[in-house]
Amino acid sequence: MKIDFNYNIDFKELKDIEKETIKVDDKSVLFIVDINNGFAKKGALASPRVEAIIPNIVEAVEVSRDANAEIIAFTDSHKKDSVEFNFYPEHCLDGDVESELVDELKVYEKYITLIKKSTTNAFLEEETQAKVNELVEKGIISG
């Protein structure tokens, strides 16, 4: 797989590698991290690079759903006084459209466990740790 310094990734080649090396089954967990509007579509931290990976994540959701794998999506969701705003611009306020999953994933909401996070590391959330301990035998992280 070729990755250049401008982050141009040959996703087709990556997709072929994934199909050869990852077997998704009912013991798998797909973790989707921060594929919400505030990072993909609009807002101070939105990036076209994040938006560009959405189709690949949708495909991973479909494969996981078809295999009866657990799907967990983390969405950034902050209170107005979040300590994170000392380091980053205000973004993904709780209840704002920025903190919602992108529309492309919303159509799969009945298959997704949504966990709101207010930290840069989703795996520090208590709800995440409980879910991981309960479910994970084999995990896939995307986003």
CSV table of C-alpha atoms in Angstrom, one decimal:
chain,number,residue,atom,x,y,z
A,1,MET,CA,0.0,0.0,0.0
A,2,LYS,CA,1.3,3.4,-0.9
A,3,ILE,CA,0.8,6.4,1.4
A,4,ASP,CA,2.4,9.7,0.4
A,5,PHE,CA,3.2,12.7,2.6
A,6,ASN,CA,0.0,14.5,1.5
A,7,TYR,CA,-2.0,11.6,3.0
A,8,ASN,CA,-3.2,10.4,-0.3
A,9,ILE,CA,-4.2,6.8,0.4
A,10,ASP,CA,-5.1,4.2,-2.1
A,11,PHE,CA,-8.3,3.0,-0.4
A,12,LYS,CA,-8.9,0.3,-3.0
A,13,GLU,CA,-5.6,-1.3,-2.1
A,14,LEU,CA,-6.4,-1.0,1.6
A,15,LYS,CA,-9.8,-2.5,1.0
A,16,ASP,CA,-8.2,-5.5,-0.7
A,17,ILE,CA,-5.8,-6.0,2.2
A,18,GLU,CA,-8.6,-5.8,4.7
A,19,LYS,CA,-10.7,-8.4,2.9
A,20,GLU,CA,-7.7,-10.8,3.0
A,21,THR,CA,-6.7,-10.3,6.6
A,22,ILE,CA,-9.8,-9.5,8.6
A,23,LYS,CA,-12.6,-12.0,9.1
A,24,VAL,CA,-15.6,-10.3,10.7
A,25,ASP,CA,-17.9,-12.6,12.7
A,26,ASP,CA,-20.4,-12.5,15.6
A,27,LYS,CA,-17.5,-12.2,18.0
A,28,SER,CA,-16.1,-9.1,16.4
A,29,VAL,CA,-16.7,-5.5,17.5
A,30,LEU,CA,-16.5,-2.5,15.1
A,31,PHE,CA,-15.5,0.7,16.9
A,32,ILE,CA,-16.3,3.9,15.0
A,33,VAL,CA,-14.5,6.9,16.4
A,34,ASP,CA,-15.6,10.5,15.9
A,35,ILE,CA,-17.4,10.1,12.6
A,36,ASN,CA,-19.7,12.9,13.5
A,37,ASN,CA,-20.6,16.1,11.7
A,38,GLY,CA,-18.2,18.3,13.7
A,39,PHE,CA,-15.2,16.3,12.3
A,40,ALA,CA,-16.5,15.4,8.9
A,41,LYS,CA,-19.0,18.0,7.7
A,42,LYS,CA,-19.0,21.3,9.4
A,43,GLY,CA,-17.4,23.2,12.3
A,44,ALA,CA,-14.0,24.3,13.6
A,45,LEU,CA,-12.5,20.8,13.4
A,46,ALA,CA,-14.2,19.5,10.3
A,47,SER,CA,-11.8,17.9,7.8
A,48,PRO,CA,-12.3,16.7,4.2
A,49,ARG,CA,-10.0,13.8,5.1
A,50,VAL,CA,-12.5,12.6,7.6
A,51,GLU,CA,-15.3,13.0,5.2
A,52,ALA,CA,-13.4,11.0,2.6
A,53,ILE,CA,-13.3,7.8,4.7
A,54,ILE,CA,-17.1,7.7,5.4
A,55,PRO,CA,-17.9,5.4,2.5
A,56,ASN,CA,-15.3,2.9,3.8
A,57,ILE,CA,-16.8,3.1,7.3
A,58,VAL,CA,-20.3,2.5,5.9
A,59,GLU,CA,-19.0,-0.6,4.2
A,60,ALA,CA,-17.4,-1.8,7.4
A,61,VAL,CA,-20.8,-1.2,9.2
A,62,GLU,CA,-22.6,-3.2,6.5
A,63,VAL,CA,-20.1,-6.1,6.8
A,64,SER,CA,-20.3,-6.0,10.6
A,65,ARG,CA,-24.1,-5.9,10.5
A,66,ASP,CA,-24.3,-8.8,8.2
A,67,ALA,CA,-22.0,-10.8,10.4
A,68,ASN,CA,-24.0,-10.0,13.5
A,69,ALA,CA,-21.0,-8.2,15.0
A,70,GLU,CA,-21.4,-5.5,17.6
A,71,ILE,CA,-21.0,-1.9,16.3
A,72,ILE,CA,-20.1,0.8,18.7
A,73,ALA,CA,-19.8,4.5,17.6
A,74,PHE,CA,-18.3,7.2,19.7
A,75,THR,CA,-19.4,10.7,19.1
A,76,ASP,CA,-17.7,13.8,20.5
A,77,SER,CA,-20.1,15.6,22.7
A,78,HIS,CA,-19.0,18.4,25.0
A,79,LYS,CA,-20.5,20.8,27.6
A,80,LYS,CA,-19.9,24.5,27.0
A,81,ASP,CA,-17.3,24.6,29.8
A,82,SER,CA,-15.3,21.5,28.6
A,83,VAL,CA,-11.6,21.6,29.6
A,84,GLU,CA,-10.8,20.4,26.0
A,85,PHE,CA,-11.7,23.9,24.8
A,86,ASN,CA,-8.5,25.1,26.5
A,87,PHE,CA,-6.6,23.3,23.8
A,88,TYR,CA,-9.0,23.1,20.8
A,89,PRO,CA,-11.6,25.5,19.4
A,90,GLU,CA,-15.2,25.0,20.6
A,91,HIS,CA,-16.7,22.0,18.8
A,92,CYS,CA,-19.3,19.3,19.0
A,93,LEU,CA,-21.4,20.8,21.8
A,94,ASP,CA,-23.9,18.4,23.4
A,95,GLY,CA,-27.2,18.6,21.5
A,96,ASP,CA,-25.7,20.4,18.5
A,97,VAL,CA,-25.7,18.9,15.0
A,98,GLU,CA,-21.9,18.8,15.2
A,99,SER,CA,-22.1,16.1,17.9
A,100,GLU,CA,-24.4,13.8,15.8
A,101,LEU,CA,-23.3,10.9,13.7
A,102,VAL,CA,-23.0,11.7,10.0
A,103,ASP,CA,-26.2,11.1,8.0
A,104,GLU,CA,-24.5,8.2,6.1
A,105,LEU,CA,-24.3,6.3,9.5
A,106,LYS,CA,-27.6,7.4,10.9
A,107,VAL,CA,-29.4,5.0,8.6
A,108,TYR,CA,-27.8,2.1,10.5
A,109,GLU,CA,-28.6,3.5,14.0
A,110,LYS,CA,-30.6,0.5,15.0
A,111,TYR,CA,-27.5,-1.6,14.7
A,112,ILE,CA,-25.2,0.9,16.4
A,113,THR,CA,-24.6,1.4,20.2
A,114,LEU,CA,-23.8,5.1,20.4
A,115,ILE,CA,-21.5,6.3,23.2
A,116,LYS,CA,-21.1,10.1,23.7
A,117,LYS,CA,-17.6,11.0,24.7
A,118,SER,CA,-16.1,14.2,26.2
A,119,THR,CA,-12.5,13.2,26.1
A,120,THR,CA,-9.9,12.9,23.3
A,121,ASN,CA,-9.7,9.1,24.1
A,122,ALA,CA,-13.0,7.3,23.8
A,123,PHE,CA,-11.6,4.3,25.6
A,124,LEU,CA,-11.3,6.3,28.8
A,125,GLU,CA,-15.1,6.6,29.1
A,126,GLU,CA,-16.6,4.3,31.8
A,127,GLU,CA,-19.4,3.2,29.5
A,128,THR,CA,-16.7,2.2,26.9
A,129,GLN,CA,-14.7,0.2,29.4
A,130,ALA,CA,-17.7,-1.7,30.6
A,131,LYS,CA,-18.8,-2.5,27.0
A,132,VAL,CA,-15.3,-3.5,26.0
A,133,ASN,CA,-15.0,-5.9,28.9
A,134,GLU,CA,-18.4,-7.3,28.1
A,135,LEU,CA,-18.0,-7.8,24.4
A,136,VAL,CA,-14.6,-7.7,22.9
A,137,GLU,CA,-12.9,-10.8,21.7
A,138,LYS,CA,-11.8,-9.3,18.4
A,139,GLY,CA,-12.2,-5.6,17.6
A,140,ILE,CA,-11.9,-3.3,14.6
A,141,ILE,CA,-11.3,0.4,15.2
A,142,SER,CA,-12.1,3.0,12.5
A,143,GLY,CA,-12.5,6.7,12.3
